Short mmCIF file of C-alpha atoms in Angstrom, two decimals:
data_model
loop_
_atom_site.label_atom_id
_atom_site.label_comp_id
_atom_site.label_asym_id
_atom_site.label_seq_id
_atom_site.Cartn_x
_atom_site.Cartn_y
_atom_site.Cartn_z
CA MET A 15 17.00 -14.83 23.08
CA PRO A 16 17.04 -12.37 25.69
CA GLY A 17 14.74 -9.62 25.12
CA LEU A 18 12.55 -11.38 22.44
CA ARG A 19 10.17 -14.46 23.08
CA ALA A 20 7.79 -16.62 21.23
CA PRO A 21 4.56 -16.86 23.10
CA SER A 22 2.80 -20.17 23.32
CA ASP A 23 -0.72 -19.00 22.46
CA TYR A 24 -2.55 -16.07 20.51
CA SER A 25 -3.88 -14.11 23.53
CA GLN A 26 -1.21 -11.43 22.89
CA GLU A 27 -1.64 -10.69 19.18
CA PRO A 28 -1.23 -7.05 17.80
CA PRO A 29 -4.15 -5.04 16.38
CA ARG A 30 -4.79 -5.24 12.79
CA HIS A 31 -6.83 -3.10 10.40
CA PRO A 32 -10.54 -4.33 10.18
CA ALA A 33 -10.64 -4.10 6.43
CA LEU A 34 -8.25 -6.89 5.79
CA LEU A 35 -9.52 -10.23 4.45
CA VAL A 36 -8.56 -12.96 6.81
CA ASN A 37 -7.67 -16.25 5.32
CA SER A 38 -6.73 -17.88 8.80
CA LYS A 39 -7.11 -16.33 12.28
CA GLU A 40 -4.56 -18.49 14.29
CA PRO A 41 -2.15 -18.29 12.83
CA TYR A 42 -3.15 -14.96 11.42
CA ASN A 43 -2.78 -14.77 7.71
CA ALA A 44 -4.56 -11.95 5.85
CA GLU A 45 -4.63 -9.81 2.77
CA PRO A 46 -6.03 -6.37 1.76
CA HIS A 47 -8.84 -6.15 -0.67
CA ARG A 48 -7.05 -5.91 -4.24
CA SER A 49 -8.11 -2.24 -4.76
CA ALA A 50 -5.88 -1.12 -1.93
CA LEU A 51 -2.82 -2.14 -3.65
CA VAL A 52 -3.18 0.33 -6.50
CA SER A 53 -4.01 3.33 -4.40
CA SER A 54 -0.18 3.98 -4.07
CA TYR A 55 3.20 2.85 -5.00
CA VAL A 56 4.30 2.13 -1.54
CA THR A 57 1.86 -0.15 0.30
CA PRO A 58 0.80 1.19 3.62
CA VAL A 59 1.90 -0.92 6.41
CA GLU A 60 -1.62 -1.65 7.56
CA PHE A 61 -2.51 -2.94 4.07
CA PHE A 62 0.64 -4.98 3.77
CA TYR A 63 -0.27 -8.81 3.72
CA LYS A 64 0.37 -10.62 7.06
CA ARG A 65 1.85 -14.17 6.59
CA ASN A 66 2.45 -15.91 9.92
CA HIS A 67 2.92 -19.62 11.17
CA GLY A 68 2.49 -19.06 14.83
CA PRO A 69 1.81 -16.47 17.55
CA ILE A 70 3.60 -13.18 16.86
CA PRO A 71 6.82 -12.80 19.08
CA ILE A 72 7.04 -10.21 21.68
CA ILE A 73 10.04 -8.02 22.72
CA ASP A 74 10.40 -7.49 26.39
CA ASP A 75 13.58 -5.49 26.50
CA ILE A 76 15.00 -3.96 23.31
CA ASN A 77 18.22 -3.26 25.04
CA LYS A 78 18.88 -6.96 25.81
CA PHE A 79 17.83 -8.17 22.20
CA SER A 80 20.75 -9.54 20.27
CA VAL A 81 21.41 -11.56 16.99
CA SER A 82 24.15 -14.33 17.30
CA ILE A 83 26.36 -15.08 14.47
CA THR A 84 27.76 -18.56 14.51
CA GLY A 85 28.84 -21.39 12.39
CA LEU A 86 31.80 -21.79 9.79
CA ILE A 87 33.46 -18.60 11.14
CA GLU A 88 36.70 -18.20 13.39
CA ASN A 89 34.92 -15.71 16.00
CA PRO A 90 31.41 -16.12 16.71
CA LYS A 91 29.69 -12.86 17.52
CA GLU A 92 26.68 -11.31 19.30
CA LEU A 93 25.16 -8.15 17.61
CA TYR A 94 23.00 -5.90 19.68
CA MET A 95 20.58 -3.52 18.14
CA LYS A 96 23.19 -0.65 19.02
CA ASP A 97 25.78 -2.51 16.84
CA ILE A 98 23.47 -2.85 13.84
CA LEU A 99 22.32 0.89 14.09
CA LYS A 100 26.06 1.99 14.04
CA LEU A 101 26.46 0.54 10.44
CA PRO A 102 25.52 2.45 7.20
CA LYS A 103 21.58 2.71 6.93
CA TYR A 104 20.24 1.86 3.59
CA ALA A 105 16.59 2.37 2.19
CA VAL A 106 15.59 -0.47 -0.37
CA THR A 107 12.27 -0.18 -2.07
CA ALA A 108 11.46 -3.87 -2.65
CA THR A 109 8.27 -5.88 -3.21
CA LEU A 110 7.50 -9.01 -0.95
CA GLN A 111 5.35 -11.90 -2.45
CA CYS A 112 4.21 -14.86 -0.79
CA ALA A 113 4.93 -17.71 -3.05
CA GLY A 114 1.11 -18.83 -2.69
CA ASN A 115 -0.15 -15.44 -3.98
CA ARG A 116 -3.17 -16.31 -6.32
CA ARG A 117 -3.37 -19.77 -4.96
CA THR A 118 -7.11 -19.58 -4.88
CA ALA A 119 -7.43 -19.40 -8.59
CA MET A 120 -5.10 -22.41 -8.94
CA SER A 121 -7.12 -24.38 -6.62
CA LYS A 122 -10.08 -23.97 -8.87
CA THR A 123 -8.37 -26.23 -11.59
CA ARG A 124 -7.38 -28.91 -8.93
CA LYS A 125 -7.43 -28.74 -5.36
CA VAL A 126 -4.03 -27.68 -3.64
CA ARG A 127 -2.80 -27.35 -0.07
CA GLY A 128 -2.23 -23.99 1.53
CA VAL A 129 -3.71 -20.69 2.65
CA GLY A 130 -6.25 -19.44 0.30
CA TRP A 131 -4.67 -16.34 -0.99
CA ASP A 132 -6.32 -14.13 -3.44
CA ILE A 133 -4.13 -11.75 -5.57
CA ALA A 134 -2.99 -9.47 -2.78
CA ALA A 135 -0.47 -11.68 -0.74
CA ILE A 136 2.03 -9.06 -2.14
CA GLY A 137 3.09 -5.51 -1.23
CA ASN A 138 5.70 -3.00 -1.92
CA ALA A 139 7.42 -1.25 0.93
CA VAL A 140 10.63 0.85 1.55
CA TRP A 141 12.93 -1.12 3.86
CA GLY A 142 15.37 0.55 6.15
CA GLY A 143 18.37 -1.15 7.66
CA ALA A 144 21.89 -2.35 7.54
CA LYS A 145 23.09 -4.38 4.45
CA LEU A 146 23.96 -7.91 5.19
CA ALA A 147 27.13 -7.63 3.32
CA ASP A 148 28.33 -5.11 5.79
CA VAL A 149 27.24 -7.33 8.92
CA LEU A 150 29.20 -10.25 7.51
CA GLU A 151 32.35 -8.08 7.20
CA LEU A 152 32.29 -7.68 10.73
CA ILE A 153 32.89 -11.32 11.14
CA GLY A 154 35.64 -11.57 8.72
CA ILE A 155 33.78 -12.56 5.44
CA PRO A 156 34.85 -10.09 2.69
CA LYS A 157 32.21 -8.64 0.21
CA LEU A 158 31.55 -10.77 -2.96
CA SER A 159 32.50 -13.97 -1.24
CA HIS A 160 31.44 -17.41 -2.56
CA ILE A 161 32.88 -19.39 0.30
CA SER A 162 33.94 -18.10 3.66
CA PRO A 163 37.54 -18.63 5.02
CA CYS A 164 36.13 -21.60 7.03
CA GLY A 165 34.14 -23.28 4.23
CA GLY A 166 30.87 -21.68 4.47
CA LYS A 167 28.69 -21.37 1.25
CA HIS A 168 25.25 -20.38 2.63
CA VAL A 169 23.82 -17.99 5.25
CA GLU A 170 21.05 -19.49 7.35
CA PHE A 171 18.45 -17.02 9.16
CA VAL A 172 16.78 -18.49 12.15
CA SER A 173 13.83 -16.81 13.80
CA ILE A 174 12.48 -16.74 17.19
CA ASP A 175 9.13 -17.85 15.72
CA LYS A 176 8.26 -21.25 16.54
CA CYS A 177 6.10 -23.27 14.15
CA LYS A 178 4.42 -26.82 14.08
CA GLU A 179 6.04 -27.65 10.61
CA GLU A 180 9.48 -27.47 12.55
CA ASN A 181 7.83 -29.59 15.35
CA GLY A 182 7.97 -26.59 17.59
CA GLY A 183 11.28 -25.44 16.46
CA PRO A 184 12.07 -21.99 14.80
CA TYR A 185 11.30 -20.96 11.29
CA LYS A 186 14.55 -20.80 9.23
CA ALA A 187 15.58 -20.29 5.57
CA SER A 188 18.93 -19.62 3.75
CA ILE A 189 20.35 -17.83 0.97
CA PRO A 190 23.82 -18.49 -0.95
CA LEU A 191 26.82 -16.64 0.51
CA SER A 192 27.52 -15.23 -2.80
CA GLN A 193 24.13 -13.40 -2.56
CA ALA A 194 24.40 -12.38 1.06
CA THR A 195 27.88 -10.70 0.56
CA ASN A 196 26.95 -8.83 -2.71
CA PRO A 197 26.23 -5.30 -1.81
CA GLU A 198 24.24 -5.12 -5.10
CA ALA A 199 21.92 -7.82 -3.95
CA ASP A 200 20.63 -5.40 -1.31
CA VAL A 201 19.97 -7.99 1.36
CA LEU A 202 19.20 -6.10 4.46
CA LEU A 203 18.81 -6.77 8.13
CA ALA A 204 15.80 -4.36 8.41
CA TYR A 205 14.46 -2.48 11.43
CA GLU A 206 12.16 -0.04 9.35
CA MET A 207 9.30 -0.34 6.92
CA ASN A 208 8.19 2.74 5.18
CA GLY A 209 10.05 5.12 7.44
CA GLU A 210 8.75 3.82 10.87
CA THR A 211 10.14 1.19 13.21
CA LEU A 212 8.95 -2.42 12.08
CA ASN A 213 5.70 -3.42 13.75
CA ARG A 214 5.15 -6.86 15.39
CA ASP A 215 3.45 -8.30 12.38
CA HIS A 216 6.35 -7.47 10.07
CA GLY A 217 9.29 -8.69 12.26
CA TYR A 218 10.11 -6.36 15.03
CA PRO A 219 12.86 -5.67 15.99
CA LEU A 220 14.75 -7.23 13.17
CA ARG A 221 14.06 -9.25 10.12
CA VAL A 222 15.86 -10.09 6.94
CA ILE A 223 14.82 -8.71 3.37
CA VAL A 224 16.05 -10.60 0.45
CA PRO A 225 14.68 -8.62 -2.57
CA GLY A 226 13.44 -10.40 -5.77
CA VAL A 227 13.00 -13.80 -3.93
CA ILE A 228 9.81 -15.28 -2.51
CA GLY A 229 8.87 -13.93 0.78
CA ALA A 230 9.49 -17.13 2.61
CA ARG A 231 13.24 -16.46 2.59
CA SER A 232 12.83 -12.97 4.20
CA VAL A 233 12.85 -14.24 7.82
CA LYS A 234 11.03 -12.11 10.35
CA TRP A 235 11.98 -11.81 14.10
CA LEU A 236 15.60 -12.77 13.32
CA ASP A 237 17.26 -14.79 16.35
CA SER A 238 20.39 -15.90 14.78
CA ILE A 239 22.50 -16.05 11.53
CA ASN A 240 24.57 -19.17 10.75
CA ILE A 241 27.27 -19.56 8.25
CA ILE A 242 26.86 -23.23 6.93
CA ALA A 243 28.25 -25.39 4.22
CA GLU A 244 24.99 -26.72 2.78
CA GLU A 245 21.66 -24.94 2.32
CA CYS A 246 19.49 -24.88 5.28
CA GLN A 247 17.72 -28.12 5.97
CA GLY A 248 14.72 -26.59 7.61
CA PHE A 249 11.05 -27.60 6.68
CA PHE A 250 10.36 -24.66 4.42
CA MET A 251 13.57 -24.99 2.46
CA GLN A 252 13.19 -28.80 2.03
CA LYS A 253 9.75 -29.96 2.24
CA ASP A 254 7.85 -26.83 1.04
CA TYR A 255 8.10 -23.90 -1.40
CA LYS A 256 9.42 -26.10 -4.28
CA MET A 257 8.00 -26.14 -7.92
CA PHE A 258 6.67 -29.60 -9.03
CA PRO A 259 5.15 -30.32 -12.40
CA PRO A 260 1.36 -30.95 -12.59
CA SER A 261 2.15 -34.80 -12.67
CA VAL A 262 3.22 -35.05 -9.17
CA ASN A 263 0.74 -35.70 -6.50
CA TRP A 264 0.94 -36.29 -2.78
CA ASP A 265 1.43 -40.05 -3.30
CA ASN A 266 4.47 -39.94 -5.59
CA ILE A 267 6.11 -36.72 -4.50
CA ASP A 268 9.93 -36.85 -3.81
CA TRP A 269 10.90 -33.40 -2.29
CA SER A 270 14.74 -34.17 -2.66
CA THR A 271 14.33 -33.84 -6.60
CA ARG A 272 13.73 -30.07 -6.49
CA ARG A 273 15.72 -27.25 -5.34
CA PRO A 274 14.15 -24.72 -3.00
CA GLN A 275 12.26 -21.81 -4.86
CA MET A 276 14.09 -18.60 -4.73
CA ASP A 277 13.37 -15.82 -7.46
CA PHE A 278 9.80 -15.43 -8.21
CA PRO A 279 8.74 -15.40 -11.82
CA VAL A 280 7.14 -12.41 -13.75
CA GLN A 281 3.60 -11.66 -12.43
CA SER A 282 0.88 -9.34 -12.92
CA ALA A 283 -2.82 -8.87 -11.65
CA ILE A 284 -5.77 -6.39 -12.15
CA CYS A 285 -6.63 -4.79 -8.94
CA SER A 286 -9.29 -2.22 -10.00
CA LEU A 287 -11.74 -4.98 -10.85
CA ASP A 288 -13.23 -8.02 -8.82
CA ASP A 289 -13.23 -11.42 -10.36
CA VAL A 290 -16.76 -10.68 -11.62
CA ASN A 291 -18.01 -7.14 -12.05
CA ASN A 292 -21.49 -5.74 -13.12
CA LEU A 293 -20.89 -2.40 -14.92
CA LYS A 294 -22.76 -0.01 -17.11
CA PRO A 295 -21.26 0.13 -20.61
CA GLY A 296 -18.72 2.79 -21.10
CA LYS A 297 -15.10 3.80 -20.24
CA ILE A 298 -13.18 2.24 -17.41
CA THR A 299 -9.74 2.37 -16.34
CA ILE A 300 -8.00 -0.88 -15.58
CA LYS A 301 -5.36 -0.67 -13.04
CA GLY A 302 -2.96 -3.46 -11.48
CA TYR A 303 0.59 -4.27 -10.50
CA ALA A 304 3.43 -6.22 -12.39
CA VAL A 305 6.57 -7.33 -10.88
CA SER A 306 9.36 -9.86 -11.81
CA GLY A 307 11.99 -11.51 -9.43
CA GLY A 308 15.86 -11.42 -9.40
CA GLY A 309 15.74 -7.49 -10.07
CA ARG A 310 14.25 -7.85 -13.47
CA GLY A 311 12.30 -4.92 -14.50
CA ILE A 312 8.96 -4.92 -16.21
CA GLU A 313 9.37 -4.18 -19.91
CA ARG A 314 5.66 -4.47 -20.90
CA VAL A 315 2.11 -4.83 -19.47
CA ASP A 316 -0.46 -6.09 -21.97
CA VAL A 317 -4.11 -5.72 -21.54
CA SER A 318 -7.03 -7.27 -23.47
CA ILE A 319 -10.73 -6.65 -23.35
CA ASP A 320 -11.78 -9.56 -25.37
CA GLY A 321 -10.38 -12.53 -23.50
CA GLY A 322 -6.79 -12.18 -24.94
CA LYS A 323 -7.71 -11.97 -28.84
CA THR A 324 -6.10 -8.51 -29.16
CA TRP A 325 -4.06 -6.47 -26.74
CA VAL A 326 -3.17 -2.86 -25.93
CA GLU A 327 -0.09 -1.97 -23.85
CA ALA A 328 -0.73 -0.48 -20.59
CA SER A 329 1.22 2.62 -19.11
CA LYS A 330 3.09 1.77 -16.17
CA TYR A 331 4.93 3.64 -13.48
CA GLN A 332 6.53 3.76 -10.05
CA LYS A 333 7.22 7.13 -8.60
CA THR A 334 5.13 10.18 -9.38
CA GLY A 335 6.59 12.47 -11.86
CA VAL A 336 9.62 9.91 -12.83
CA PRO A 337 9.13 8.03 -16.04
CA TYR A 338 9.68 4.35 -15.54
CA ILE A 339 12.39 2.73 -17.55
CA SER A 340 12.86 -0.96 -16.76
CA ASP A 341 16.72 -1.00 -16.35
CA ASN A 342 17.37 2.55 -15.48
CA GLU A 343 19.05 3.76 -12.33
CA SER A 344 16.08 5.97 -11.77
CA SER A 345 13.92 2.96 -11.27
CA ASP A 346 13.61 0.62 -8.33
CA LYS A 347 14.93 -2.59 -9.78
CA TRP A 348 13.19 -4.58 -6.64
CA GLY A 349 10.03 -2.72 -6.77
CA TRP A 350 6.80 -3.54 -8.50
CA VAL A 351 5.28 -1.18 -11.23
CA LEU A 352 1.58 -0.22 -11.37
CA PHE A 353 -0.11 -0.14 -14.54
CA ALA A 354 -3.21 1.60 -16.15
CA ALA A 355 -5.16 1.29 -19.33
CA GLU A 356 -8.25 2.97 -20.41
CA ALA A 357 -10.93 0.94 -22.30
CA ASP A 358 -14.44 1.29 -23.70
CA ILE A 359 -16.46 -1.74 -22.41
CA PRO A 360 -19.73 -1.82 -24.60
CA GLU A 361 -20.65 -5.47 -23.74
CA SER A 362 -19.92 -8.33 -21.37
CA THR A 363 -16.26 -9.72 -21.73
CA GLU A 364 -13.26 -11.10 -20.18
CA ILE A 365 -10.50 -8.58 -19.20
CA VAL A 366 -6.84 -10.08 -19.11
CA ALA A 367 -3.61 -8.88 -18.11
CA LYS A 368 0.02 -10.30 -18.71
CA ALA A 369 3.42 -8.83 -18.19
CA VAL A 370 6.72 -9.27 -19.97
CA ASP A 371 10.12 -8.76 -17.96
CA ILE A 372 13.37 -7.39 -19.39
CA GLY A 373 14.66 -10.98 -19.63
CA GLY A 374 11.63 -11.71 -22.23
CA ASN A 375 9.87 -13.86 -19.70
CA VAL A 376 6.21 -13.69 -20.08
CA GLN A 377 3.36 -14.98 -17.91
CA PRO A 378 1.84 -18.51 -19.13
CA GLU A 379 -1.61 -18.32 -20.68
CA ASN A 380 -3.23 -21.02 -18.61
CA VAL A 381 -2.89 -22.11 -14.91
CA GLU A 382 -3.22 -25.62 -15.96
CA VAL A 383 0.25 -25.73 -17.36
CA ILE A 384 1.87 -24.65 -14.14
CA TRP A 385 -0.61 -26.23 -11.58
CA ASN A 386 1.30 -27.71 -8.70
CA LEU A 387 0.22 -29.55 -5.43
CA ARG A 388 1.19 -26.83 -3.26
CA GLY A 389 -0.39 -24.06 -5.12
CA ILE A 390 2.57 -21.81 -5.43
CA LEU A 391 3.78 -19.38 -8.23
CA ASN A 392 0.44 -18.77 -9.99
CA THR A 393 1.59 -16.39 -12.57
CA SER A 394 -0.95 -17.33 -15.25
CA TRP A 395 -2.53 -14.44 -17.12
CA HIS A 396 -5.04 -12.77 -14.65
CA ARG A 397 -8.53 -12.59 -15.84
CA VAL A 398 -11.61 -10.91 -14.44
CA ARG A 399 -15.19 -11.09 -15.97
CA VAL A 400 -17.26 -8.03 -16.77
CA GLN A 401 -21.07 -8.25 -17.01
CA ILE A 402 -22.49 -5.20 -18.71
CA ASP A 403 -25.95 -3.96 -17.44
CA CYS A 404 -27.88 -2.22 -20.24
CA SER A 405 -31.00 -1.84 -18.22
CA ASN A 406 -32.31 1.81 -17.44
CA MET A 407 -30.04 2.93 -20.44
#
C-alpha cells in the first residue's frame, strides 16, 4: 500500500520502555510488570503489552496512505485518512487481551506452544476513531446488516504486516458482518490511543478495534477490508486461536473441528503481589483486574486468603468518583474493572482471586480442566503465594 510498508528486518524498530518484560525480541513481544496495570484504570501507552509477528511497519507518507475496501460490494472504494477523519469520531474505552495471557502458568501443568506471557498481556485504553458501521455505509452496506446486497457475511481485515505463519503473506482476521455493522458493537477503525495518535507498536496509522474479543481480531496497520461470504481463511483464524479440550495433542489435532475463538471468557488476576512473596505479618491490600468478553460486565470479584476455603468480596471500580454498576450506562461495558480487598495476613498462605460476570460465568478453579495445547484462555483462579517472615519481630 502506498505510504505504508513492512520492513524485511528489525533494524528500524521503534523505541520501547526499558521496564517492559521482553518475552521475545524479534519479533518484539513484551508486557509490563503486573503492578503497572493497577496504577491507573487507563493503561499508559508505554505499559500496554506489545504483540507482534514481524518487523513493525513504517509509514513513509501519511498523505498517500489509504485502505482499500473490496470483495462482495458493487463499488470498491479507496479510503484515505482524510476520508476517515471526516466521519464522526468516537472514543471507546476497551480492554484488549492476548488470547495467550497467563500462558506461562498453563505451561506448568503440561507444555504448550506460544509466547510465554505472564498475567500482563492485557491493557485498557481509550481508542479514538471512526465506527466501522459508518465506514461500511459509505460502500452501500446498511447498519445492522447480516448479509450485504452482494452476499457478503463477513468482514476481513488485512494488515500490511508480513508474518512467517502466512508464508510471508499478511496477517488477517475477520468478524461477522452483523457485528461489523452494529453501531452498539463499537468496532472502530482507530487512529488514536489514550487521546494521542497511535504509535507504531500499536498500529499507526490505522488499526481495527473489536471490543470484547481476543486481541488477535483487532488487526493493526490496516491495509485493506474485504467483504467475504465465508470467514477469513488466514492462519490465525483457521490454524490458531481455537479452543481445544485437554485430550487433543499435536498428533491428533484437527483444526477444522473448532470455530475461531472470538469473545474472551471472564478473567481476573492479582497484580499487587508476585507469584511468590516474602512479607511481614500484617495488613495488605490485594489489587488486580477483572474483565469479561462480549461486553459482559463484572458482577463480583471474590478474594480468598486461605487458598479458596473462605471468600470476601472485593471492591471494584473503573473511573474515579463514579460507582461501578456492571450493566449501567455510566460504566464502560468494554473496559476492565480494577478491584481491591484489604486483608490481615498472619501466616504463610495462598491468596486467590476469581471473578463472576453478569451472565453468571465464573472462572474455573483449576487450570488442568481448561489446558489446551496452544495455551490460550487460561482463566483459572489466579493464585499467589505469601511467605510470612516473623524474624526480627
